[in-house]
PDB file of C-alpha atoms in Angstrom:
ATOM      1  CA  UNK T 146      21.499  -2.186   4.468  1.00  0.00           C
ATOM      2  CA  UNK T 147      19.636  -0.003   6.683  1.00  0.00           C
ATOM      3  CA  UNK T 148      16.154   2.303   5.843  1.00  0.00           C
ATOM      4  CA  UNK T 149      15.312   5.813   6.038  1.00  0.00           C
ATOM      5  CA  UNK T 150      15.323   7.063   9.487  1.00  0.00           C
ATOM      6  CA  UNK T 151      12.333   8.846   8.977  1.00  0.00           C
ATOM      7  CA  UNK T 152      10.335   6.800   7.106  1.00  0.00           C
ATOM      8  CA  UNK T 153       7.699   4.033   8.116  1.00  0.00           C
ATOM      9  CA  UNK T 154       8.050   4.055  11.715  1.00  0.00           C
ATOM     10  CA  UNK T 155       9.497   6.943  12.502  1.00  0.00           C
ATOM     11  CA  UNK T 156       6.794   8.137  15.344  1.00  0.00           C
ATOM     12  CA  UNK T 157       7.245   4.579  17.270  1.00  0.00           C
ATOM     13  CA  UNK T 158      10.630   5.301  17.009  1.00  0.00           C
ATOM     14  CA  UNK T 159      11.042   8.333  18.271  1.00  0.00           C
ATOM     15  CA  UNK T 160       7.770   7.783  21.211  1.00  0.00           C
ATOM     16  CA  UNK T 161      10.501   4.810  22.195  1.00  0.00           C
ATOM     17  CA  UNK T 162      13.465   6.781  22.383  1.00  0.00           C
ATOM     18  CA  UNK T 163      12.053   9.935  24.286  1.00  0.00           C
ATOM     19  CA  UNK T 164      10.454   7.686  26.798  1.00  0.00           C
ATOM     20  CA  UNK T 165      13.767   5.956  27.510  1.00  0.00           C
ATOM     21  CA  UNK T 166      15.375   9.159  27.856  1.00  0.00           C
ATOM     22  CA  UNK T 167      12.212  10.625  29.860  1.00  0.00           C
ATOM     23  CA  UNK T 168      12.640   7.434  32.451  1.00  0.00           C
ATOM     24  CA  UNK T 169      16.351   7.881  32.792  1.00  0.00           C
ATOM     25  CA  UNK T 170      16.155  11.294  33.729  1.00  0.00           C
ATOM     26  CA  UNK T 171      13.451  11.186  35.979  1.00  0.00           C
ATOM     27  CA  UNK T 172      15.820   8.078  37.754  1.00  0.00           C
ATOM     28  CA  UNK T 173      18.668  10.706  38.298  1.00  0.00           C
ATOM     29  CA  UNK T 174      15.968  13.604  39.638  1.00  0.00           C
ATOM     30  CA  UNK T 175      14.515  11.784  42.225  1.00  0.00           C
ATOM     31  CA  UNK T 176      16.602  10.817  45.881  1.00  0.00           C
ATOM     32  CA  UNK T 177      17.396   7.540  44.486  1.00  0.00           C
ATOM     33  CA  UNK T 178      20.537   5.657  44.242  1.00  0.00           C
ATOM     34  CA  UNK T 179      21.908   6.945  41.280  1.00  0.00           C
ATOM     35  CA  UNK T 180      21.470  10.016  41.616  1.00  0.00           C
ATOM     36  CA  UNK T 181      23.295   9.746  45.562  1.00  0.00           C
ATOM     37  CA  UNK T 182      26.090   8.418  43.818  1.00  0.00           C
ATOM     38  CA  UNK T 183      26.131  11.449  41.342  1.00  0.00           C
ATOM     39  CA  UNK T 184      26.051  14.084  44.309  1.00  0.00           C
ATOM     40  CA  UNK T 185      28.828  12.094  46.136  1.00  0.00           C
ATOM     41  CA  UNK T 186      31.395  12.034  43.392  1.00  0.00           C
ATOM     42  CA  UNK T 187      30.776   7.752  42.915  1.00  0.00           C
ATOM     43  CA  UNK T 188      30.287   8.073  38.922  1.00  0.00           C
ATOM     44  CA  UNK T 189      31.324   4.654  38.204  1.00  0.00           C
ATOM     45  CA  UNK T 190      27.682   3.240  38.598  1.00  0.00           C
ATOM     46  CA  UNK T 191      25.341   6.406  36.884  1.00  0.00           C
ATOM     47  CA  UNK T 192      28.049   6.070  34.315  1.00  0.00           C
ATOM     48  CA  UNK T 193      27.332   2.106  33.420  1.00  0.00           C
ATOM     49  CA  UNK T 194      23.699   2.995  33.656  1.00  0.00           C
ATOM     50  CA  UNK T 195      24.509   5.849  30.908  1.00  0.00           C
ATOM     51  CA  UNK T 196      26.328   3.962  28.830  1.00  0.00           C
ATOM     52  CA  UNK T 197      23.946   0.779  29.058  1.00  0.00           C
ATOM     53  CA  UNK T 198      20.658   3.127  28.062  1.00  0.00           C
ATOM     54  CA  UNK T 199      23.179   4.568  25.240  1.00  0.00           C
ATOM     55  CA  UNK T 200      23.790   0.849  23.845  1.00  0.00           C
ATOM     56  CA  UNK T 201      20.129  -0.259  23.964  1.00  0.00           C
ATOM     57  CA  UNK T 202      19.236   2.486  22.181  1.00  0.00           C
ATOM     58  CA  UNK T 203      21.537   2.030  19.234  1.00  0.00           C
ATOM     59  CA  UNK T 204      20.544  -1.396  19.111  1.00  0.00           C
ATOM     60  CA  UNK T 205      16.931  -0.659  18.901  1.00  0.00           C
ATOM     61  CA  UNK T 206      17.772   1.458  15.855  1.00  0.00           C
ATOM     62  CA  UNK T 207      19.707  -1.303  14.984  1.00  0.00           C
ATOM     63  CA  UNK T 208      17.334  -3.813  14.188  1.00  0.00           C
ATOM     64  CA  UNK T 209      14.723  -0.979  13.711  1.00  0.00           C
ATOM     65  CA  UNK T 210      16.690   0.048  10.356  1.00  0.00           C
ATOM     66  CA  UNK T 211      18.267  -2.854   9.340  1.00  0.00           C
ATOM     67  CA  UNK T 212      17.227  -5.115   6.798  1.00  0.00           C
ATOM     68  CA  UNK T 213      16.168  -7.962   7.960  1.00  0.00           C
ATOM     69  CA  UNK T 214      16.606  -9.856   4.731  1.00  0.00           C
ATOM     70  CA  UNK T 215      14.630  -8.538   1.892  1.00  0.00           C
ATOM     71  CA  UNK T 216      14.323 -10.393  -1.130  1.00  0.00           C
ATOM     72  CA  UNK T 217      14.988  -7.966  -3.553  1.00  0.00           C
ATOM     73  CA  UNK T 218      15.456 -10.203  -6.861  1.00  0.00           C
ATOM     74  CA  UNK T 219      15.073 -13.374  -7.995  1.00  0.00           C
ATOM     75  CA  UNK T 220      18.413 -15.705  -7.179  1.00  0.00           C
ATOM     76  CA  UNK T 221      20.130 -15.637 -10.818  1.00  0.00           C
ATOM     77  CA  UNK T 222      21.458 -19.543 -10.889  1.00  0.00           C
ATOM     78  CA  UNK T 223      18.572 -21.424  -8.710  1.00  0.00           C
ATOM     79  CA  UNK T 224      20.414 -24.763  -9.303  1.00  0.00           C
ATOM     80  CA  UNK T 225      23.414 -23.407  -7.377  1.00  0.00           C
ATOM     81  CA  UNK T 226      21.855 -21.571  -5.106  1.00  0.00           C
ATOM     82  CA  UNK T 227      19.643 -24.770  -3.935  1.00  0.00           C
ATOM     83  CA  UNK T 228      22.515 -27.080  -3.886  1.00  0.00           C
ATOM     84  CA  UNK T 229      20.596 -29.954  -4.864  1.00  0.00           C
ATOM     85  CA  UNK T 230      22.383 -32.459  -7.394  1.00  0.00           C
ATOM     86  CA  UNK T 231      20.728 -34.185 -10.501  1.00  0.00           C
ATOM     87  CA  UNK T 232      20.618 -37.480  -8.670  1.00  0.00           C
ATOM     88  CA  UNK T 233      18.940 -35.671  -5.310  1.00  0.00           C
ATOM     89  CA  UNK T 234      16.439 -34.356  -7.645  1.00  0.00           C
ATOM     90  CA  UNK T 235      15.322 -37.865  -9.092  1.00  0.00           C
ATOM     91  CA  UNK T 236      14.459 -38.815  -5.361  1.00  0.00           C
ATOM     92  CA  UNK T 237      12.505 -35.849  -4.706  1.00  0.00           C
ATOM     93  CA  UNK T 238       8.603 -36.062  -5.816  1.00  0.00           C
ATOM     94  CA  UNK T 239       6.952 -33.884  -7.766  1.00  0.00           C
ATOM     95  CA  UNK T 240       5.558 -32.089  -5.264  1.00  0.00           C
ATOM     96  CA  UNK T 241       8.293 -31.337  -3.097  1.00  0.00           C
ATOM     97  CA  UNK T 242       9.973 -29.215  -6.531  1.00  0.00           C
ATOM     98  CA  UNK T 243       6.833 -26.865  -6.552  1.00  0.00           C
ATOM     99  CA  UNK T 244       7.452 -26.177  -2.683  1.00  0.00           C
ATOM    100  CA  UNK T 245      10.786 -25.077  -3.342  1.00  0.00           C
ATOM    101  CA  UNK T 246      10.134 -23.186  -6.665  1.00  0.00           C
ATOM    102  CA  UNK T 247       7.064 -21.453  -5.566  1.00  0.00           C
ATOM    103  CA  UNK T 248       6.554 -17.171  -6.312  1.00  0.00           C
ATOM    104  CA  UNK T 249       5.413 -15.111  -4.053  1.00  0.00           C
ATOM    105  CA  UNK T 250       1.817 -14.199  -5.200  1.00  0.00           C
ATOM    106  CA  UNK T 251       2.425 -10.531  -4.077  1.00  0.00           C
ATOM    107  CA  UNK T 252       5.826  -9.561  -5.175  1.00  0.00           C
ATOM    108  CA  UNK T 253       6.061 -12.279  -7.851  1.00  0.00           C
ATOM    109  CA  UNK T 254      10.115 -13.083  -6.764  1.00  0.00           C
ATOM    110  CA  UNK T 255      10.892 -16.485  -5.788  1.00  0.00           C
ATOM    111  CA  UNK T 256      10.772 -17.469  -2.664  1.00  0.00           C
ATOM    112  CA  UNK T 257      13.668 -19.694  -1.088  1.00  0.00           C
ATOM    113  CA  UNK T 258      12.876 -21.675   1.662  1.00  0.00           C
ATOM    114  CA  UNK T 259      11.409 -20.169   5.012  1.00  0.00           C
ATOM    115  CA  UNK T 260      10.830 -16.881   3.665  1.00  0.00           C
ATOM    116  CA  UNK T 261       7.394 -15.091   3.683  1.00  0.00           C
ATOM    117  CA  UNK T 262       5.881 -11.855   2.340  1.00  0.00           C
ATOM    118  CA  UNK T 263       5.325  -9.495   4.812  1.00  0.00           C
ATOM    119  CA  UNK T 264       1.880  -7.600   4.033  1.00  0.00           C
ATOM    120  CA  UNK T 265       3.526  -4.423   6.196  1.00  0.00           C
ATOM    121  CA  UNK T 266       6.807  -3.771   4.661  1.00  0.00           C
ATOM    122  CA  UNK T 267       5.623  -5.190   1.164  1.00  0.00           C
ATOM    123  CA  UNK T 268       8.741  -7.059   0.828  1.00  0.00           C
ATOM    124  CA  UNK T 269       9.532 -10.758   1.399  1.00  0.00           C
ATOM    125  CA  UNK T 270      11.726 -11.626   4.107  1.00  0.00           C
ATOM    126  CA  UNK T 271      14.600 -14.621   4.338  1.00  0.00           C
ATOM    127  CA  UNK T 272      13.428 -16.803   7.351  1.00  0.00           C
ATOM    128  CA  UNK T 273      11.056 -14.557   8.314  1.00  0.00           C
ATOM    129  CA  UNK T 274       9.908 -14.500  12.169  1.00  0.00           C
ATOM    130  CA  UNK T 275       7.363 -12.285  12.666  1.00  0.00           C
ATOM    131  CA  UNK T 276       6.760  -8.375  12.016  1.00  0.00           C
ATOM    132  CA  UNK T 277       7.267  -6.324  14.836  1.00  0.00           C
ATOM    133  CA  UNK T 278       5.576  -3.203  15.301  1.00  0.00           C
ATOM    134  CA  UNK T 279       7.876  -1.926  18.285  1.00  0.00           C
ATOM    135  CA  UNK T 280      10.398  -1.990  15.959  1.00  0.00           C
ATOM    136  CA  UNK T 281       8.526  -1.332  13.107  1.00  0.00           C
ATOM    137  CA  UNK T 282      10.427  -3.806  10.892  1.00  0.00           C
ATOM    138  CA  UNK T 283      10.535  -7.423  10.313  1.00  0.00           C
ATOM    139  CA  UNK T 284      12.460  -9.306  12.288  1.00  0.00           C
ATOM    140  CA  UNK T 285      14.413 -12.236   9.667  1.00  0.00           C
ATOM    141  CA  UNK T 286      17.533 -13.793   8.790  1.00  0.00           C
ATOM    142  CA  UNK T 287      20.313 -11.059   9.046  1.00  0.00           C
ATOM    143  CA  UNK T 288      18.290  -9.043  12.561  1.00  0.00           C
ATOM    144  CA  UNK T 289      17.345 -11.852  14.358  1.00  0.00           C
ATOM    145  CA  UNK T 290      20.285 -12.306  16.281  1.00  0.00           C
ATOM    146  CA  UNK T 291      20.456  -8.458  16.928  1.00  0.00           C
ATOM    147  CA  UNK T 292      16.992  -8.669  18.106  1.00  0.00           C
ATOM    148  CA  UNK T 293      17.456 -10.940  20.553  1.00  0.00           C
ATOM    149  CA  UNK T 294      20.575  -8.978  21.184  1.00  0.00           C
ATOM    150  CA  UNK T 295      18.426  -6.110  22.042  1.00  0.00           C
ATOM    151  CA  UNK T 296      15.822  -7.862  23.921  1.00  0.00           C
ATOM    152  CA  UNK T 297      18.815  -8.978  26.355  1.00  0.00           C
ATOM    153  CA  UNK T 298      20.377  -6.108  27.153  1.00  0.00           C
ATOM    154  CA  UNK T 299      17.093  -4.217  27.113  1.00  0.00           C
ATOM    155  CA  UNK T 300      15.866  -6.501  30.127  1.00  0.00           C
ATOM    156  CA  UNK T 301      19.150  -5.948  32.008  1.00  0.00           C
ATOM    157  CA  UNK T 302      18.433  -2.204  31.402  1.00  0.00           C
ATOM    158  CA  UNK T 303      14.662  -2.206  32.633  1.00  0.00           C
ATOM    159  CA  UNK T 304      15.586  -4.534  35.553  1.00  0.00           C
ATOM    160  CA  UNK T 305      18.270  -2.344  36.782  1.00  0.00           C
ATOM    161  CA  UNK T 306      16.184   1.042  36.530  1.00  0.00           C
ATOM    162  CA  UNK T 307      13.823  -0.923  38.729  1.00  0.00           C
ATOM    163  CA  UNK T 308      16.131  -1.364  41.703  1.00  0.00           C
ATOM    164  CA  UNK T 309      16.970   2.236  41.105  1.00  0.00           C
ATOM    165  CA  UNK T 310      13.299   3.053  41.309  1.00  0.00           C
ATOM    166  CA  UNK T 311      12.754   1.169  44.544  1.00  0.00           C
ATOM    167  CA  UNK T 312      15.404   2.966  46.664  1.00  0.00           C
ATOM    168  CA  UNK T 313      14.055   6.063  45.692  1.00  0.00           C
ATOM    169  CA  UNK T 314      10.673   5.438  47.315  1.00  0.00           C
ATOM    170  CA  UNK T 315      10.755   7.905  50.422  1.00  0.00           C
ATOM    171  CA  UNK T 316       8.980   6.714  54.221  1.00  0.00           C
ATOM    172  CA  UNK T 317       5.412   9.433  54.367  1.00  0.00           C
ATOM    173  CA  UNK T 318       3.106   9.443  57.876  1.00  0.00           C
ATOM    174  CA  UNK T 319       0.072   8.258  55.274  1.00  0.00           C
ATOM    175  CA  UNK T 320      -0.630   6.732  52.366  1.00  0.00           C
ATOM    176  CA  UNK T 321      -1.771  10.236  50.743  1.00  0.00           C
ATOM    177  CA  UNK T 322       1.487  11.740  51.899  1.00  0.00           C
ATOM    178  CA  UNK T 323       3.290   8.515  50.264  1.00  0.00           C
ATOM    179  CA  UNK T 324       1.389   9.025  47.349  1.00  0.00           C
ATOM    180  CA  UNK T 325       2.076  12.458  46.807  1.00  0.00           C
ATOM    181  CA  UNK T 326       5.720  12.290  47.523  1.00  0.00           C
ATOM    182  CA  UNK T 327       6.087   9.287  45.158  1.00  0.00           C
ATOM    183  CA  UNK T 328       3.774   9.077  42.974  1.00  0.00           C
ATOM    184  CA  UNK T 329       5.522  10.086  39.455  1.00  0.00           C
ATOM    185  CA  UNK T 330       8.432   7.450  41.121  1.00  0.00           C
ATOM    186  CA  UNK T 331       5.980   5.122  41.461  1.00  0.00           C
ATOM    187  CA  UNK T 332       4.448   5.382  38.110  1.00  0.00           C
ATOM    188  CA  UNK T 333       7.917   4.990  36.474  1.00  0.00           C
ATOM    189  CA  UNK T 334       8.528   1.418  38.581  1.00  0.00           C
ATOM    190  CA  UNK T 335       5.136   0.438  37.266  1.00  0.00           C
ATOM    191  CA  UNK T 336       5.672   1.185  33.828  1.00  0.00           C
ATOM    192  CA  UNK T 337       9.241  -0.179  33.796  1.00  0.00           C
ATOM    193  CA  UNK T 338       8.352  -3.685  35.611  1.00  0.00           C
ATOM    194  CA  UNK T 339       5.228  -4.115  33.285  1.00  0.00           C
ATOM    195  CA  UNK T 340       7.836  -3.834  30.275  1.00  0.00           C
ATOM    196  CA  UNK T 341      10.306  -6.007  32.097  1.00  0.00           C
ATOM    197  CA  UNK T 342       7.652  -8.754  32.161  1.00  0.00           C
ATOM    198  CA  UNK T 343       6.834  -7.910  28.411  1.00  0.00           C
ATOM    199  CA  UNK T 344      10.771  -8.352  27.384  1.00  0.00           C
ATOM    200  CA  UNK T 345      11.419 -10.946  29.704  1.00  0.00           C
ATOM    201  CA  UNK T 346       8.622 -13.236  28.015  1.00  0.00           C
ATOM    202  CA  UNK T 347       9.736 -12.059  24.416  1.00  0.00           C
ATOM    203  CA  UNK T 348      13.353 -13.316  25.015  1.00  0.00           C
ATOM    204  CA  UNK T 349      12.246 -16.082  26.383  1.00  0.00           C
ATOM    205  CA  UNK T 350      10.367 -17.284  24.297  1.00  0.00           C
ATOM    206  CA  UNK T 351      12.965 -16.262  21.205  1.00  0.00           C
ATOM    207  CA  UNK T 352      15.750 -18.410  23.108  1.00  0.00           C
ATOM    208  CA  UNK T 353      13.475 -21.085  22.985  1.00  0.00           C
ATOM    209  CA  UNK T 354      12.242 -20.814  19.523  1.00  0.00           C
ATOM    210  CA  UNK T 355      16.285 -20.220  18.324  1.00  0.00           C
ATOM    211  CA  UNK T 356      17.361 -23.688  20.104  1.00  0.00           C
ATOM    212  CA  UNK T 357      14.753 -25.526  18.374  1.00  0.00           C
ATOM    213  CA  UNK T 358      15.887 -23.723  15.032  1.00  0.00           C
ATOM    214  CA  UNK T 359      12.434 -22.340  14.173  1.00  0.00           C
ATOM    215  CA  UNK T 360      10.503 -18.750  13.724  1.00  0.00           C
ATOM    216  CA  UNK T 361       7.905 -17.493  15.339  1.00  0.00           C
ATOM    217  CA  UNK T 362       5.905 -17.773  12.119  1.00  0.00           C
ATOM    218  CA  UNK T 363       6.682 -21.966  11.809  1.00  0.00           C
ATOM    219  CA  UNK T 364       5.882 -22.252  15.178  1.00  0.00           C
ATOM    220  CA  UNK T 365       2.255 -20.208  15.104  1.00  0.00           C
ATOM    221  CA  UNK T 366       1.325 -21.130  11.877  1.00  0.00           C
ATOM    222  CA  UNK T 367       3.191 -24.644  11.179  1.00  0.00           C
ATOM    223  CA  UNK T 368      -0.410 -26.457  10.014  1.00  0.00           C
ATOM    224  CA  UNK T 369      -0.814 -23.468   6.992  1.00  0.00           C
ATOM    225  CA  UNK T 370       3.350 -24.019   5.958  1.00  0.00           C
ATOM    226  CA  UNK T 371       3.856 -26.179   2.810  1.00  0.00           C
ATOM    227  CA  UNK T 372       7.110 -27.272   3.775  1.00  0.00           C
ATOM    228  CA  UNK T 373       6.260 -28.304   7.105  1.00  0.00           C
ATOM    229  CA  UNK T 374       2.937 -30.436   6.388  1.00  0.00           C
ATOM    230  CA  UNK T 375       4.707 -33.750   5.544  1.00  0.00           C
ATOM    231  CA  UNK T 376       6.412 -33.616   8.588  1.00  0.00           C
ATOM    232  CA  UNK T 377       5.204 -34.765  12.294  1.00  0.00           C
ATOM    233  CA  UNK T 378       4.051 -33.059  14.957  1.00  0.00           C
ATOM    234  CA  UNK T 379       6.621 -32.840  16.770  1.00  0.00           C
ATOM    235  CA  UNK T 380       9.473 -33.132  13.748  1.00  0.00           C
ATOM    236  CA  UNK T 381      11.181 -30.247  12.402  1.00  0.00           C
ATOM    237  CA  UNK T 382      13.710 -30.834   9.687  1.00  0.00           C
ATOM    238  CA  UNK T 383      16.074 -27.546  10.386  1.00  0.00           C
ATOM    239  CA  UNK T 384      16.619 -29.010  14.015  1.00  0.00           C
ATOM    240  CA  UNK T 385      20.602 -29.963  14.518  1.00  0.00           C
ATOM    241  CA  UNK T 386      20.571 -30.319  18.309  1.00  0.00           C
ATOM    242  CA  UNK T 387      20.124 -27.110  20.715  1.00  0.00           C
ATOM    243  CA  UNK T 388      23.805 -26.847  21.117  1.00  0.00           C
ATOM    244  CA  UNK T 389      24.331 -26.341  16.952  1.00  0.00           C
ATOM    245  CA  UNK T 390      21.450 -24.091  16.959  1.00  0.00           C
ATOM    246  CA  UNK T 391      22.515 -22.093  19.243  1.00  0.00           C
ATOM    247  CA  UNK T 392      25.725 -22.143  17.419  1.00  0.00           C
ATOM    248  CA  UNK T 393      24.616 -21.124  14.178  1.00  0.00           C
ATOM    249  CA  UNK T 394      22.549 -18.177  15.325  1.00  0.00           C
ATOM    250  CA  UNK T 395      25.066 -16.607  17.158  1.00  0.00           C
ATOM    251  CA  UNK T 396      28.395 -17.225  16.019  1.00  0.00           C
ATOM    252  CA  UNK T 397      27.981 -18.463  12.039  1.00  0.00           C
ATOM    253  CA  UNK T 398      27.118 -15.191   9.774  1.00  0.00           C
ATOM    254  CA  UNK T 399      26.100 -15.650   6.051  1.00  0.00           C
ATOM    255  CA  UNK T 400      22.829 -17.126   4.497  1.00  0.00           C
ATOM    256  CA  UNK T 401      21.797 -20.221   4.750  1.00  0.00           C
ATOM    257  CA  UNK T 402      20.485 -22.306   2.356  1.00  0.00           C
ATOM    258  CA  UNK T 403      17.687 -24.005   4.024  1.00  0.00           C
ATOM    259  CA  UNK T 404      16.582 -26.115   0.625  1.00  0.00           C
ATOM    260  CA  UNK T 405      20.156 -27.669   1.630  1.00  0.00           C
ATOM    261  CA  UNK T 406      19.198 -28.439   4.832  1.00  0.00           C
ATOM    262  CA  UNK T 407      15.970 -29.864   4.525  1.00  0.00           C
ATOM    263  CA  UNK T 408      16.289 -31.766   1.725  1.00  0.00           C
ATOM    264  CA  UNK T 409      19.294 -33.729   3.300  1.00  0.00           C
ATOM    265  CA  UNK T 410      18.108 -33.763   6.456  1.00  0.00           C
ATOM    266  CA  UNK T 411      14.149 -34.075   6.290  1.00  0.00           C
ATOM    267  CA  UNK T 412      14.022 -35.681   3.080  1.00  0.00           C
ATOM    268  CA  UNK T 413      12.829 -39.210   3.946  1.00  0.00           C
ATOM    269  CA  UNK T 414       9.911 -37.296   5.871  1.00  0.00           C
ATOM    270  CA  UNK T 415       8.016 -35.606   2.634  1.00  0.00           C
TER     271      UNK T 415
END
């Protein structure tokens, strides 16, 4: 289920972690909020802010480690696993069967539905997104919804130290005087609102992307998909309504099996 901590990655990983830990403390050294509340005996706050860094963290290893969905071998009953009866295979043509029976041309497994071979990890990926080299892992069917996870409660993280930066900044006679009396604080608020930005955009766009029930790799790369050629521009046959996606991302664990879901769904479109 999850990789070898010190494998493939393991430098990103641990660059993320001590910088997270380098920000925090820095937070708690300077005259800002937090650390007021620390002196006074108010723990309740520098506490949540502990325990909030201490939950992103684990999160980021998380969906660093995880796997995301490797293919691993090829499905041992593909009848079953498609779902698709005799009479649903009559109505399909020809050339929707070799879509859903294709191999990957790296790996040589089959492929269900959605899935892609990422060149990185050299392992193909159930609904693959993209490859994410913060994380260094894919980001597919069983992480996504911990990734996204992690993006949220990153942001709230980031936006909070942020505040905390700002009433830390100390009144100097002169900008030199300002600068030299918070300068490392003001390199930290830089750094943390230029990531803010960065995460805020990235679960933004995810959300997005989930309620529409596509990846990140079907929505940059939809003209070079096989699956996705018969249909419109503006079609997608795994859409059930924002509300269901939503739904199914969040709250329905298991794989799916997209052939399923197409093929009912999207059929009358290849």
């Amino acid at each position: 289920m999850f990789k070898n901590v010190f494998g493939s990655g393991f430098l990103v990983r641990t660059a993320h972690v001590i910088l997270t830990w380098v920000i925090t403390l820095i937070l708690f050294l300077h005259d800002t909020e937090l650390r007021k509340q620390e002196e006074s005996g108010q723990l309740v706050q520098p506490v949540l802010f502990v325990l909030l860094v201490l939950l992103s963290v684990l999160l980021y290893f998380a969906v660093s480690l995880m796997d995301p969905g490797f293919i691993l071998s090829d499905d041992q009953d593909l009848q079953f696993t498609l779902g698709v009866t005799e009479e649903q295979q009559d109505m399909i043509p020809h050339t929707t069967k070799s879509l859903r029976q294709r191999r990957c041309g790296h790996c040589l497994l089959q492929q269900p539905m959605r899935s892609k071979h990422c060149q990185t990890c050299q392992h193909c990926v159930r609904r693959y997104d993209h490859h994410c080299p913060w994380i260094e892992n894919c980001v597919g069917e069983r992480n996504h919804r911990w990734f996204v996870l992690y993006l949220a409660v990153q942001l709230l993280v980031l936006l909070w130290a942020l505040h905390i930066a700002w009433t830390g900044f100390r009144h100097a006679p002169g900008w030199q005087l300002w600068l030299r009396s918070n300068g490392m604080l003001l390199t930290v608020a830089a750094l943390v609102a230029l990531l803010s930005l960065i995460v805020l955009l990235l679960l933004g766009s995810h959300v997005y992307l989930v309620s529409l029930n596509t990846t990140t790799w079907e929505f940059m790369s939809r003209h070079r998909i096989s699956y996705l050629k018969h249909c419109g521009a503006d079609e997608n046959p795994f859409d059930r309504g924002t509300f269901d996606n939503l739904w199914c991302f969040f709250c329905v664990w298991g794989t799916v099996v997209w052939e399923q879901v197409y093929f009912r769904e999207g059929s009358d479109q290849v």
